[in-house]
Amino acid sequence: MIFPDRVILEKDVKKMLKRIEQDSDTKKIAIGYSFTNEALDLLKDYSFNVFTISNFVWSDEDYKEVKGGDSNNL
């Protein structure tokens, strides 16, 4: 999975997981600019290897507060 050039929230990962086949034998890779802790945890639950450009640590709530809005609208 390749994500857009922004911070990726848990909801973004859930949306993408619905679009792909979940084959446990397939190597899975997620690439993105930055992932929240919740997004990373979800990807790890599905055995993804994750590659990021930024290693800044966010939570979904932290990101929502910084952006000044509801993360559902981001």
XYZ file of C-alpha atoms in Angstrom:
74
model
C 0.000 0.000 0.000
C 1.284 3.447 -0.863
C -0.293 6.333 1.000
C -0.435 10.043 0.094
C 2.152 12.624 1.139
C 0.717 13.494 4.577
C 0.168 12.082 8.062
C -1.804 8.842 7.809
C -4.477 8.240 10.444
C -5.941 4.937 11.602
C -9.114 5.620 9.578
C -6.989 5.895 6.416
C -5.452 2.471 7.060
C -8.865 0.910 7.785
C -10.197 2.303 4.516
C -7.266 0.893 2.553
C -7.450 -2.508 4.283
C -11.029 -2.886 3.026
C -9.753 -2.515 -0.551
C -7.090 -5.229 -0.520
C -7.116 -8.993 -0.229
C -5.868 -10.226 3.148
C -3.625 -13.168 2.251
C -1.518 -14.145 5.267
C 1.246 -15.656 3.087
C 1.779 -12.507 1.029
C 4.477 -10.023 2.034
C 2.793 -6.734 2.860
C 4.412 -3.305 2.728
C 2.975 0.101 3.632
C 4.769 3.256 2.501
C 3.826 6.732 3.671
C 5.095 10.091 4.800
C 4.143 9.621 8.468
C 1.745 7.340 10.343
C 0.007 7.926 13.666
C 0.613 5.419 16.461
C -2.852 3.970 15.924
C -2.243 3.547 12.194
C 1.105 1.835 12.857
C -0.458 -0.518 15.408
C -3.163 -1.516 12.935
C -0.632 -2.133 10.174
C 1.465 -4.252 12.541
C -1.657 -6.242 13.501
C -1.954 -7.134 9.805
C 1.782 -7.969 9.549
C 2.769 -5.052 7.318
C 6.352 -3.879 7.003
C 6.115 -0.094 7.287
C 8.380 2.480 5.654
C 8.064 6.178 6.467
C 9.779 9.375 5.387
C 9.227 11.097 8.729
C 9.777 9.422 12.085
C 7.797 12.033 14.027
C 5.440 10.275 16.456
C 1.767 11.305 16.411
C -1.410 9.965 17.929
C -4.666 10.449 16.027
C -5.749 12.886 18.777
C -2.470 14.851 18.719
C -2.722 15.288 14.980
C -6.364 16.324 15.235
C -5.499 18.982 17.838
C -2.599 20.376 15.811
C -4.699 20.567 12.649
C -7.507 22.258 14.612
C -10.330 20.003 13.634
C -11.962 16.644 13.713
C -9.685 13.942 12.271
C -12.700 12.627 10.343
C -12.501 15.743 8.191
C -8.757 15.509 7.535
